[in-house]
Amino acid sequence: MTFLHPIMAALGIACIAIPILLHLLMRRKRRPVVFAAMRFVIEAYNKQRKRLTLEQLLLLLTRIALVALIALGLAGPMLSSAKLPGNAASQLVFILVDDSLNATLTTRDSASELSGHIDSALDVMHQLNQSTPVALILLSTPPRVAVSLSTDHAAVIRAIEAIEPADAQADITGALSLVEPLPDLSEADATIVLLSSLRKGSINPQETIDDISQRFASLTLIATSPSRLQPASNITITQLEPMRRIVLTGNNRNIAPEPIQLRIELSRSGPIVRTKATTTINASIESGRSQSASTQASVRWQPGQEQAFATLSLSDPSLSGQPQDTTLAVRIDNDALLGDNLRRAVIQLRQQIRVGVVSSSQFLPDQGVAAFAGADWVRAALAPAPGSPITTIDIKPLNIDPPTLASIDALLIAEPDQVPANAWPDIATFVQRGGSAVVLTPANQGVHLWHDAMRSAFNLPWTIAREPMRLDQPAALNPSPDQQGKQLLAMIAGEYEALAQPVSIWQRLSAYPENPNDIVLRTADGDPIMLAVRPSQDTSDYVSSGLVIFLAVALDPDWTNLPAKPLFVPLVHELIRASSSRSLVSRTRIAGQRLSGPLSQMTLTKASASSGPDRIDPPPTQVARAVSHAGIWQLHDATGRSRGIIAFNPDPHAGNTSISDEKTIIDWLSNALHNQEPILLDEQSPADAINTQMQQTNTGDLLSLPLLIAALVLAIIETCLARIASHARKPIAGVVT
């Protein structure tokens, strides 16, 4: 047996001597006084001596037991040392601290919730027994063990004081999976102290938490109740998407670079959702110059509105030079959560896009449009004026080879029927490495056998007819592109319906994909006339697999009037430019998101002022890394060569400051405890409440109460024995009263 208060137990046992001393003092021999009736008293006493001695002995033992029970009950005896808090083999404590973006929310006293979590963690540490093993786990994605189970409390305290906020979302599910006992203490009890506000931006009830209660003899989870939280409002930049990842600057200094189109999405949470509000958006180019281009817009919110969108155009005449990565930044007004008020995107500046036009004929600009073939219409559309940032290069079908394809960015195949069968694998490799290929239907083919080689090379899940279908009535274009088309033609989405209205189609090849998402454009009758697919999902450090786009209508007056209509020029431009941009791997990541592929093996050097480390080296093994802090990072490969930049943005899901429903939290966290409910504390001082609850948890198997009850029963017995032993009003045999 062990005691919570061993000193009190020792003092209590020593107090047993008190009734013994009193008993001995009462037995001292006194000076006899002789009187006339003494003989009769002595005779009566001798007759009752054995019984009286037994009564006194029983009374003494009862009083000794009573003192012992009271002393032991107050000392807190426990049956086994395995239940003793503070014993390294009894109680394990896991402190989980929310260091996510959501925890940086500032309250009315200008202190962040993270600072409150740190204070609570330190308070818990200061009140723990020094021999209690403690572990510190941080919740921000990816969750990590800052300090493994250890009795070195000074090291744990230093780690708590060194906690810095991340820009990632909290991953409570992953953090709980890290709660593991010591190898030799699988039967120990454990207490998890979860220090998090548990706002909606810190939890994900859709994720299933694994049951970890079987890892311990008993498991208690203590957290603070969201009912004590102060309501807080926040506006988050949830998305910043350049319409084009590649921006063409041109090679003519007299022609200004094209404007950069940005699409911005905002969301808001907390009490502000119920009100009207205005948010100011500032967009700029982070070029390193003291004066960078910027623009501004405002978003007006209506009561109940949680999401809003804005489109901005950003121009900078000084953008020019060699291809390079450039950062765009969008900022909004400061609020209670500062970390999600800035978002960045990376674009690539290029002077031009080189497009190879595969055709056996040479383009003659002076010839009339009546003699134009499909390749001629495309050349005229891509280079309408000198100085255009899109350059066309004529490629004969028989001259398609890897060196030629390596010199261009996109390939437009106007005469696919003339392409040799052995050239299609080279084109497929070109697309796999990030190039884009636009394939037109030839007009002078009765039976179209050429697309067998195309579908085989790209492994396309498309069914394409061999003979064209002549329509009884001219078909109009559907006034809205399909989802794939909305992405490719986003820059002309506002004008598309008006531009598509005068287009008519008289012939087409029937082409149907297995996946409806491959459809770009349809006729008004619903028949696909343009398909697009990414044949491979393989990615390199800079590019992903490009797109294959197929137009099932020949650019010929017998098939359609599309080339002569206003839609044609912007359509061709957007197909080339959007497909080239989409083949460029996005250089934007979310804080906490793991890097994979070649990016995971590059060295990251901080290129912007932000928290976190200044350098992140690749891991020694093929392990995915994650960056938890927002900012701009320079990429370097194994040879030290610079490979551009990458932007990490705050996790937009972490910006939700709405208060969570308490029942939802209880139901969610109880999964880790084998459906036993966690303890949610709603006191204003959560650290004190947590420590009190831990003491109650630790002393749950004490014998104090049974011992004190036994002492009470024994006190009643002692009273009765004392009454009997006193012989009050009871005559002694042989004595006349």
XYZ file of C-alpha atoms in Angstrom:
737
model
C 0.000 0.000 0.000
C 1.189 3.509 -0.774
C -0.005 6.949 0.248
C -0.663 10.252 -1.453
C 0.555 11.967 1.737
C 3.100 9.638 3.356
C 4.164 12.205 5.998
C 0.596 12.514 7.238
C 0.388 8.725 7.359
C 3.515 8.559 9.510
C 2.220 11.206 11.914
C -1.117 9.433 12.167
C 0.526 6.133 13.024
C 2.544 7.936 15.697
C -0.686 9.241 17.198
C -1.598 5.650 18.063
C 0.638 6.091 21.077
C -1.781 8.625 22.608
C -4.512 6.171 23.723
C -1.810 3.750 24.890
C -0.190 6.416 27.064
C -3.549 7.434 28.472
C -4.325 3.812 29.285
C -1.019 3.358 31.086
C -1.463 6.566 33.032
C -4.872 5.437 34.202
C -3.322 2.176 35.549
C -0.836 3.879 37.901
C -0.948 2.488 41.467
C -2.333 4.932 43.981
C -1.720 5.194 47.693
C -4.291 2.936 49.451
C -6.666 4.504 51.900
C -8.089 2.028 54.402
C -11.704 2.372 55.492
C -14.213 0.107 57.132
C -15.879 -1.376 53.982
C -12.604 -1.927 52.090
C -12.735 -5.656 52.578
C -16.052 -5.940 50.753
C -14.862 -3.798 47.767
C -11.716 -5.839 47.347
C -13.674 -9.065 47.384
C -16.079 -7.764 44.708
C -13.266 -6.493 42.560
C -11.370 -9.758 42.671
C -14.476 -11.568 41.521
C -14.874 -9.198 38.446
C -11.186 -8.588 37.721
C -10.846 -10.702 34.557
C -13.975 -9.231 32.982
C -12.946 -5.645 33.744
C -9.471 -6.196 32.347
C -10.936 -7.588 29.124
C -13.268 -4.586 28.800
C -10.390 -2.146 29.230
C -8.263 -4.024 26.694
C -11.060 -4.026 24.088
C -11.654 -0.343 24.651
C -7.925 0.379 24.223
C -7.721 -1.601 20.997
C -10.829 0.155 19.658
C -9.355 3.555 20.351
C -6.023 2.585 18.744
C -7.859 1.342 15.630
C -9.983 4.511 15.516
C -6.910 6.775 15.544
C -5.216 4.587 12.909
C -8.229 4.629 10.545
C -8.590 8.406 10.751
C -4.854 8.887 10.116
C -4.777 6.474 7.175
C -7.944 7.893 5.646
C -6.563 11.411 5.640
C -3.187 10.228 4.281
C -4.757 8.893 1.061
C -3.794 5.214 0.877
C -3.771 3.450 -2.495
C -3.839 -0.265 -3.134
C -1.014 -0.299 -5.694
C 1.863 1.944 -6.648
C 0.665 1.635 -10.233
C -2.059 4.161 -9.357
C 0.183 6.665 -7.669
C 0.399 9.997 -9.532
C 3.931 11.109 -9.900
C 5.244 7.570 -10.094
C 6.931 7.042 -13.472
C 5.116 3.761 -13.779
C 1.656 5.109 -12.995
C 0.465 8.251 -14.777
C 1.440 9.549 -18.208
C 0.499 13.068 -19.246
C 0.234 14.206 -22.861
C -0.095 17.956 -23.416
C -1.498 18.798 -26.865
C -1.106 22.479 -27.769
C -2.935 24.080 -30.690
C -0.282 26.119 -32.514
C -2.294 26.393 -35.748
C -3.275 29.556 -37.584
C -6.639 29.567 -35.821
C -4.897 29.809 -32.439
C -3.373 33.185 -33.391
C -6.818 34.762 -33.078
C -6.599 37.815 -30.836
C -9.327 38.436 -28.287
C -10.554 41.635 -26.668
C -7.527 41.860 -24.359
C -5.211 41.826 -27.434
C -3.729 38.472 -26.446
C -3.790 35.537 -28.816
C -5.484 32.301 -27.892
C -2.140 30.566 -28.398
C -0.611 32.589 -25.572
C -3.429 31.368 -23.351
C -2.722 27.764 -24.389
C 0.963 28.233 -23.531
C 0.145 29.724 -20.120
C -2.208 26.838 -19.364
C 0.414 24.292 -20.413
C 3.032 25.916 -18.171
C 0.575 26.004 -15.269
C -0.091 22.290 -15.688
C 3.646 21.588 -15.781
C 4.353 23.544 -12.611
C 1.758 21.561 -10.646
C 2.750 18.070 -11.795
C 4.850 15.714 -9.721
C 8.460 15.829 -10.926
C 8.506 12.090 -11.605
C 5.489 12.176 -13.938
C 6.428 11.433 -17.582
C 5.139 14.227 -19.833
C 4.993 14.531 -23.632
C 4.354 17.673 -25.685
C 2.554 17.371 -29.032
C 1.849 20.294 -31.386
C -1.384 20.196 -33.397
C -0.589 22.210 -36.546
C -0.389 20.138 -39.731
C 1.581 17.962 -39.810
C 1.272 17.264 -36.075
C 4.540 16.412 -34.383
C 5.944 15.299 -31.045
C 7.942 18.258 -29.752
C 9.082 16.353 -26.646
C 8.667 12.607 -26.184
C 7.545 11.188 -22.847
C 10.121 12.380 -20.355
C 10.520 13.266 -16.694
C 12.794 16.151 -17.695
C 10.171 18.790 -16.987
C 12.640 21.617 -17.588
C 13.050 20.480 -21.215
C 9.272 20.287 -21.665
C 8.842 23.787 -20.219
C 11.517 25.167 -22.566
C 9.749 23.556 -25.526
C 6.412 25.039 -24.466
C 7.910 28.516 -24.117
C 9.495 28.186 -27.588
C 6.212 27.399 -29.400
C 5.636 29.612 -32.445
C 2.382 29.762 -34.386
C 2.160 28.015 -37.730
C 0.000 28.958 -40.719
C -1.455 25.478 -41.109
C -4.693 23.977 -39.848
C -4.800 21.931 -36.655
C -4.832 18.170 -37.134
C -6.268 16.812 -33.894
C -6.894 13.401 -35.458
C -3.241 13.036 -36.415
C -2.045 14.394 -33.065
C -4.101 11.856 -31.095
C -2.582 9.066 -33.165
C 0.827 10.150 -31.794
C -0.270 9.522 -28.214
C 1.743 6.388 -27.406
C 2.827 4.871 -24.052
C 6.396 4.021 -23.164
C 7.339 0.481 -24.283
C 7.512 -0.812 -20.699
C 4.419 1.050 -19.504
C 1.673 -0.306 -21.709
C -0.542 -0.768 -18.625
C -0.118 2.792 -17.379
C -2.891 5.329 -16.960
C -2.819 8.389 -19.222
C -4.282 11.864 -19.210
C -4.502 13.926 -22.405
C -4.682 17.665 -21.861
C -6.011 19.172 -25.102
C -5.298 22.905 -25.142
C -7.258 24.265 -28.090
C -10.150 26.643 -28.577
C -11.763 23.947 -30.752
C -13.265 26.566 -33.053
C -14.509 25.355 -36.426
C -11.172 26.260 -37.993
C -9.351 23.864 -35.647
C -11.525 20.765 -35.904
C -12.673 18.475 -38.675
C -15.544 16.318 -37.373
C -15.751 14.572 -40.761
C -12.462 12.815 -39.980
C -12.714 9.623 -37.964
C -10.566 9.513 -34.839
C -9.054 6.121 -34.055
C -9.745 4.529 -30.667
C -6.513 4.896 -28.670
C -7.944 3.951 -25.276
C -6.708 0.354 -25.640
C -3.118 1.569 -25.473
C -3.485 2.398 -21.775
C -4.973 0.929 -18.633
C -7.218 3.987 -18.493
C -7.392 7.147 -20.572
C -8.862 10.530 -19.721
C -9.134 13.412 -22.188
C -9.504 16.891 -20.746
C -10.276 19.891 -22.940
C -11.739 23.333 -22.547
C -15.353 23.864 -23.481
C -16.114 26.203 -26.399
C -18.884 27.725 -24.302
C -16.309 29.936 -22.574
C -15.028 31.430 -25.845
C -15.586 35.000 -26.944
C -17.238 35.360 -30.375
C -14.772 36.545 -33.009
C -15.198 37.692 -36.608
C -12.763 37.026 -39.425
C -12.432 37.444 -43.188
C -10.163 35.021 -45.047
C -8.627 35.077 -48.526
C -9.485 31.512 -49.452
C -8.221 31.558 -53.026
C -5.997 33.601 -55.331
C -5.891 32.245 -58.849
C -4.174 33.959 -61.794
C -6.229 33.409 -64.911
C -2.954 32.478 -66.602
C 0.098 31.065 -64.881
C 2.175 32.163 -67.850
C 2.134 35.894 -68.581
C 3.585 37.030 -71.897
C 5.625 40.224 -71.806
C 6.466 40.301 -75.527
C 9.763 41.264 -77.082
C 8.693 44.684 -78.292
C 9.453 47.478 -75.798
C 6.903 49.703 -77.526
C 4.105 47.292 -76.701
C 3.058 47.064 -73.056
C 2.912 43.588 -71.496
C -0.516 42.073 -71.165
C -2.369 42.712 -67.895
C -2.429 40.022 -65.229
C -5.944 38.842 -64.473
C -6.619 37.622 -60.933
C -9.585 35.801 -59.478
C -9.965 36.186 -55.705
C -12.288 34.367 -53.335
C -13.072 35.587 -49.808
C -14.979 33.990 -46.954
C -16.046 35.296 -43.577
C -17.028 33.708 -40.271
C -18.239 34.717 -36.851
C -20.767 37.392 -35.906
C -19.788 39.577 -38.874
C -21.721 37.218 -41.175
C -24.949 38.736 -39.886
C -23.992 42.288 -40.880
C -23.225 44.421 -43.883
C -19.530 45.076 -44.435
C -16.989 46.279 -46.971
C -13.591 44.686 -47.548
C -10.788 46.423 -49.391
C -8.560 44.235 -51.576
C -5.059 45.355 -52.542
C -3.186 43.405 -55.234
C 0.449 43.997 -56.144
C 3.437 42.496 -57.897
C 6.267 41.657 -55.505
C 9.149 42.403 -57.842
C 11.644 43.629 -55.272
C 11.421 47.201 -56.482
C 10.479 50.026 -54.149
C 7.625 51.000 -56.456
C 5.708 47.948 -57.667
C 2.491 47.890 -59.626
C -0.658 47.611 -57.536
C -4.402 47.877 -57.837
C -7.342 48.006 -55.457
C -10.940 46.831 -55.329
C -13.747 46.598 -52.789
C -16.126 43.790 -51.894
C -19.468 44.671 -50.341
C -21.032 42.022 -48.150
C -24.719 41.523 -47.517
C -26.145 40.104 -44.257
C -25.888 36.310 -44.279
C -23.304 36.257 -47.081
C -20.328 33.998 -46.300
C -18.474 33.966 -49.645
C -17.576 36.625 -52.175
C -15.583 36.771 -55.401
C -13.622 39.526 -57.091
C -11.688 39.857 -60.329
C -8.772 42.273 -60.616
C -6.543 43.339 -63.493
C -2.941 44.190 -62.656
C -0.639 45.922 -65.150
C 3.074 46.703 -64.946
C 4.757 48.187 -68.047
C 8.196 47.370 -66.650
C 7.692 43.601 -66.803
C 10.087 42.288 -69.415
C 13.310 40.368 -69.786
C 14.102 36.691 -69.586
C 11.637 34.099 -68.298
C 11.386 34.274 -64.546
C 9.071 33.489 -61.655
C 7.248 36.479 -60.191
C 5.126 36.714 -57.060
C 1.676 38.274 -56.879
C 0.338 39.342 -53.473
C -3.208 40.122 -52.370
C -3.968 41.752 -49.010
C -7.180 42.650 -47.212
C -7.990 44.770 -44.173
C -6.560 43.642 -40.835
C -8.873 41.825 -38.445
C -8.652 39.581 -35.380
C -6.808 36.889 -37.342
C -3.934 38.538 -39.199
C -2.340 35.425 -40.679
C -4.909 34.862 -43.441
C -5.067 38.474 -44.672
C -2.219 37.924 -47.158
C -2.112 35.426 -49.990
C 0.423 34.946 -52.763
C 0.614 33.276 -56.155
C 3.543 32.603 -58.484
C 3.380 33.274 -62.207
C 5.994 32.823 -64.885
C 6.940 35.690 -67.169
C 7.781 34.788 -70.756
C 8.502 36.916 -73.748
C 6.604 34.610 -76.083
C 5.048 31.214 -76.701
C 6.388 29.259 -79.652
C 3.682 27.280 -81.474
C 4.535 24.691 -84.093
C 1.937 24.437 -86.872
C 2.035 21.039 -88.562
C 1.031 21.456 -92.205
C 2.402 20.431 -95.561
C 1.463 23.803 -97.099
C 3.165 27.147 -96.573
C 1.233 30.140 -95.275
C 0.831 32.927 -97.850
C -0.673 35.988 -96.141
C -1.479 37.678 -99.433
C -3.763 34.929 -100.671
C -7.483 35.436 -100.206
C -9.370 33.811 -97.351
C -11.279 31.741 -99.897
C -8.089 29.711 -100.401
C -7.325 29.353 -96.696
C -6.825 25.860 -95.349
C -7.188 25.017 -91.692
C -3.502 25.754 -90.992
C -3.804 29.175 -92.643
C -6.736 30.174 -90.446
C -4.773 29.155 -87.370
C -1.625 31.037 -88.398
C -3.616 34.175 -89.091
C -5.398 33.913 -85.736
C -2.240 33.378 -83.700
C -0.168 36.183 -85.222
C -2.634 38.926 -86.203
C -0.034 41.709 -85.958
C 3.768 42.166 -85.737
C 5.167 41.947 -82.225
C 2.615 39.377 -81.097
C 3.840 37.380 -78.082
C 2.820 34.158 -79.859
C 5.225 33.016 -82.581
C 4.254 30.347 -85.105
C 6.763 27.950 -86.620
C 5.913 25.876 -89.701
C 6.654 22.166 -89.270
C 6.296 19.668 -92.087
C 4.554 16.435 -91.018
C 7.606 14.400 -92.026
C 9.912 16.657 -89.971
C 8.343 15.930 -86.598
C 11.122 14.664 -84.351
C 12.231 15.169 -80.705
C 14.704 18.038 -81.414
C 12.023 19.966 -83.306
C 9.442 19.406 -80.593
C 11.931 20.479 -77.921
C 12.133 23.941 -79.500
C 8.414 24.748 -79.140
C 5.863 25.124 -76.341
C 2.719 23.961 -78.117
C 1.905 21.959 -81.216
C -1.064 22.615 -83.483
C -1.616 19.720 -85.867
C -3.645 21.045 -88.791
C -3.116 17.959 -90.973
C -3.095 14.955 -88.632
C -3.761 12.626 -91.562
C -0.290 13.494 -92.917
C 1.553 12.747 -89.687
C 3.518 9.477 -89.926
C 2.446 6.770 -87.506
C 5.936 6.646 -85.962
C 5.771 10.394 -85.130
C 2.769 10.099 -82.803
C 4.804 8.510 -79.940
C 7.220 11.471 -80.147
C 4.257 13.841 -79.898
C 2.940 11.874 -76.914
C 6.321 12.249 -75.181
C 6.255 15.981 -75.931
C 2.847 16.284 -74.241
C 3.908 14.152 -71.291
C 6.783 16.576 -70.657
C 4.459 19.554 -70.482
C 3.751 20.494 -74.079
C 0.224 20.878 -75.403
C -1.157 19.509 -78.636
C -4.212 20.821 -80.496
C -5.428 18.398 -83.164
C -7.728 19.647 -85.947
C -9.959 17.468 -88.093
C -8.794 17.467 -91.744
C -11.439 18.574 -94.247
C -10.491 16.515 -97.286
C -10.824 13.039 -95.801
C -13.688 10.744 -96.696
C -12.730 8.043 -94.217
C -10.752 9.141 -91.160
C -8.340 6.393 -90.189
C -5.584 8.677 -88.859
C -7.036 9.020 -85.355
C -6.312 5.354 -84.607
C -2.610 6.210 -84.262
C -3.422 9.319 -82.219
C -5.673 7.495 -79.757
C -3.156 4.684 -79.422
C -0.192 6.999 -78.754
C -2.051 9.023 -76.112
C -4.117 6.091 -74.808
C -7.227 8.213 -75.230
C -10.524 6.747 -73.920
C -12.456 8.371 -76.763
C -14.696 6.905 -79.459
C -14.282 8.800 -82.755
C -16.232 8.016 -85.933
C -14.413 7.227 -89.167
C -16.782 9.170 -91.402
C -18.124 12.692 -90.889
C -21.793 13.285 -90.178
C -23.602 15.810 -92.328
C -26.338 17.563 -90.383
C -29.802 18.129 -91.784
C -29.957 21.548 -90.159
C -27.051 23.796 -89.134
C -26.177 23.269 -85.472
C -25.432 26.178 -83.199
C -22.928 26.178 -80.374
C -24.133 25.662 -76.854
C -24.153 29.144 -75.245
C -22.064 27.902 -72.312
C -18.927 25.736 -72.373
C -18.700 22.562 -70.315
C -16.684 22.544 -67.089
C -13.457 21.763 -68.935
C -14.209 24.576 -71.345
C -14.919 27.030 -68.521
C -11.423 26.428 -67.220
C -9.724 26.723 -70.593
C -11.784 29.700 -71.759
C -12.066 31.558 -68.445
C -10.628 34.759 -69.942
C -13.462 35.041 -72.477
C -16.216 33.587 -70.300
C -18.061 36.884 -70.102
C -18.237 37.300 -73.893
C -18.488 33.671 -74.909
C -22.262 33.471 -75.268
C -22.395 36.509 -77.554
C -19.387 35.314 -79.572
C -20.784 31.792 -79.983
C -24.208 32.896 -81.203
C -23.371 33.414 -84.926
C -21.367 30.177 -85.263
C -22.986 27.386 -87.292
C -21.839 23.800 -87.934
C -22.840 21.666 -90.924
C -20.509 18.672 -90.568
C -18.711 17.028 -87.671
C -17.008 13.839 -86.618
C -18.876 12.036 -83.877
C -16.546 11.986 -80.881
C -17.598 10.795 -77.431
C -15.353 10.357 -74.385
C -15.782 7.826 -71.593
C -15.468 10.661 -69.119
C -17.928 13.534 -69.731
C -15.459 15.880 -68.040
C -13.304 15.679 -71.184
C -15.883 17.687 -73.151
C -14.952 21.336 -73.802
C -17.650 22.488 -76.248
C -20.941 21.070 -77.471
C -23.523 21.973 -80.026
C -26.870 23.249 -78.838
C -28.143 19.674 -79.384
C -25.589 18.365 -76.855
C -23.161 16.710 -79.295
C -19.460 17.166 -78.362
C -17.346 19.067 -80.888
C -14.215 19.679 -78.783
C -12.535 17.350 -76.295
C -9.530 17.845 -74.011
C -7.696 15.527 -71.651
C -4.429 15.305 -69.761
C -3.106 11.913 -70.941
C -0.748 11.423 -67.992
C -0.623 12.694 -64.416
C 3.163 12.428 -64.197
C 4.902 15.609 -63.091
C 8.442 16.878 -63.066
C 9.859 19.714 -61.007
C 8.414 22.384 -63.299
C 5.711 20.903 -65.487
C 2.956 18.358 -65.414
C 1.632 16.465 -68.352
C 0.186 18.812 -70.976
C -3.208 18.709 -72.664
C -4.422 17.034 -75.824
C -7.244 19.042 -77.415
C -9.261 17.648 -80.319
C -11.591 19.698 -82.520
C -14.116 17.395 -84.212
C -15.012 20.023 -86.824
C -12.744 20.878 -89.749
C -11.879 24.558 -90.310
C -13.495 24.560 -93.709
C -16.535 26.429 -95.111
C -18.191 23.077 -95.883
C -18.024 22.164 -92.206
C -18.484 25.417 -90.253
C -18.322 29.189 -90.438
C -16.312 29.350 -87.189
C -13.028 30.696 -88.758
C -14.872 33.718 -90.177
C -16.604 34.615 -86.908
C -15.325 36.805 -84.041
C -15.094 33.819 -81.700
C -12.298 32.138 -83.648
C -9.307 34.359 -82.797
C -9.864 34.476 -79.005
C -10.770 30.781 -79.029
C -7.474 29.749 -80.638
C -5.457 32.094 -78.422
C -7.045 30.825 -75.248
C -6.670 27.180 -76.214
C -2.934 27.663 -76.765
C -2.273 29.929 -73.820
C -4.514 28.209 -71.280
C -3.231 24.745 -72.166
C 0.375 25.984 -71.835
C -0.411 27.569 -68.451
C -2.113 24.454 -67.149
C 0.905 22.333 -68.047
C 2.990 24.506 -65.726
C 3.008 22.997 -62.250
C 1.407 25.331 -59.760
C 4.062 26.934 -57.575
C 1.553 27.603 -54.827
C 1.079 25.317 -51.850
C -0.906 25.363 -48.609
C 1.035 25.549 -45.349
C 1.225 22.057 -43.898
C 0.783 20.428 -47.317
C 3.394 17.769 -47.979
C 5.747 18.178 -50.917
C 5.953 15.202 -53.219
C 7.934 14.210 -56.269
C 11.059 16.148 -57.255
C 9.976 19.177 -55.196
C 10.387 17.128 -52.024
C 14.083 16.613 -52.779
C 14.926 20.277 -53.269
C 16.456 22.636 -50.744
C 14.157 25.483 -49.725
C 15.644 28.844 -48.773
C 13.428 31.560 -47.360
C 12.989 34.457 -49.785
C 10.492 36.551 -47.815
C 10.179 37.844 -44.278
C 8.152 35.261 -42.393
C 8.311 33.021 -39.356
C 9.788 29.565 -39.363
C 13.224 28.281 -40.377
C 15.395 30.091 -42.928
C 16.371 26.896 -44.722
C 14.820 23.464 -45.150
C 17.060 20.719 -46.491
C 15.732 17.604 -48.205
C 15.325 14.571 -45.936
C 17.960 11.816 -46.150
C 15.304 9.344 -47.270
C 12.417 9.581 -49.704
C 10.088 11.094 -47.127
C 7.543 13.744 -47.998
C 8.207 17.082 -46.292
C 5.813 19.781 -45.243
C 6.276 23.511 -44.668
C 4.059 24.858 -41.887
C 4.749 28.575 -42.366
C 3.523 30.849 -45.148
C 6.039 32.703 -47.278
C 8.143 32.627 -50.436
C 10.860 30.016 -50.751
C 13.653 29.696 -53.298
C 14.108 26.225 -54.763
C 17.546 24.696 -55.326
C 18.227 21.263 -56.766
C 20.939 18.840 -55.657
C 23.569 20.705 -57.697
C 22.692 24.036 -56.073
C 21.043 25.380 -59.222
C 18.104 27.706 -58.660
C 14.855 26.208 -59.917
C 12.513 29.114 -59.268
C 10.323 29.972 -56.306
C 7.358 28.472 -54.517
C 4.735 30.222 -52.380
C 3.177 28.710 -49.260
C -0.118 30.266 -48.193
C -2.087 30.006 -44.944
C -4.599 27.178 -44.837
C -7.956 28.858 -45.586
C -9.869 26.260 -43.554
C -8.025 27.422 -40.430
C -9.534 30.895 -40.768
C -13.009 29.872 -39.596
C -13.433 31.523 -36.188
C -17.016 30.387 -35.582
C -17.586 28.638 -32.244
C -18.123 24.885 -32.512
C -21.114 23.038 -31.122
C -20.212 21.364 -27.826
C -22.159 18.181 -28.563
C -20.363 17.840 -31.901
C -17.007 18.070 -30.138
C -17.990 15.529 -27.470
C -19.270 13.027 -30.044
C -16.151 13.483 -32.168
C -13.537 13.219 -29.396
C -15.295 10.305 -27.718
C -14.183 8.104 -30.621
C -10.661 8.179 -29.185
C -11.943 7.037 -25.775
C -13.984 4.032 -26.864
C -17.157 6.134 -26.748
C -16.375 7.494 -23.293
C -17.081 11.207 -23.212
C -14.188 13.641 -22.798
C -14.209 16.131 -19.946
C -14.976 19.642 -21.202
C -14.239 22.365 -18.680
C -16.095 25.652 -18.847
C -14.350 27.552 -16.033
C -12.838 30.921 -16.825
C -9.414 29.690 -15.675
C -8.982 26.496 -17.647
C -5.492 25.750 -16.317
C -6.705 25.599 -12.690
C -9.697 23.500 -13.686
C -7.487 21.133 -15.652
C -5.127 20.652 -12.710
C -8.040 20.056 -10.334
C -9.531 17.531 -12.720
C -6.178 15.764 -13.052
C -5.948 15.420 -9.284
C -9.464 13.985 -9.196
C -8.555 11.594 -11.980
C -5.328 10.545 -10.275
C -7.016 9.923 -6.891
C -9.926 7.986 -8.289
C -8.794 4.650 -6.696
C -7.965 5.926 -3.179
C -9.143 4.008 -0.046
C -9.748 7.208 1.924
C -13.528 7.122 1.835
C -13.897 3.481 2.928
C -11.397 4.017 5.741
C -13.145 7.129 6.998
C -16.497 5.334 6.930
C -14.938 2.481 8.918
C -13.566 5.042 11.399
C -17.064 6.456 11.870
C -18.483 2.999 12.590
C -15.631 2.282 14.969
C -16.238 5.577 16.785
C -19.820 4.475 17.480
C -18.560 1.126 18.761
C -15.972 2.879 20.950
C -18.709 5.018 22.504
C -20.726 1.960 23.349
C -17.711 0.125 24.783
C -16.738 3.140 26.855
C -20.274 3.264 28.274
C -20.186 -0.396 29.141
C -16.691 -0.212 30.646
C -17.675 2.735 32.856
C -20.324 0.597 34.713
C -22.379 3.722 35.223
C -25.451 3.034 37.467
C -24.583 -0.650 37.431
C -24.269 -2.208 40.935
C -21.262 -4.343 41.734
C -22.127 -7.763 42.976
C -21.846 -8.005 46.719
C -21.864 -4.250 47.269
C -24.926 -2.646 48.900
C -25.627 0.842 47.569
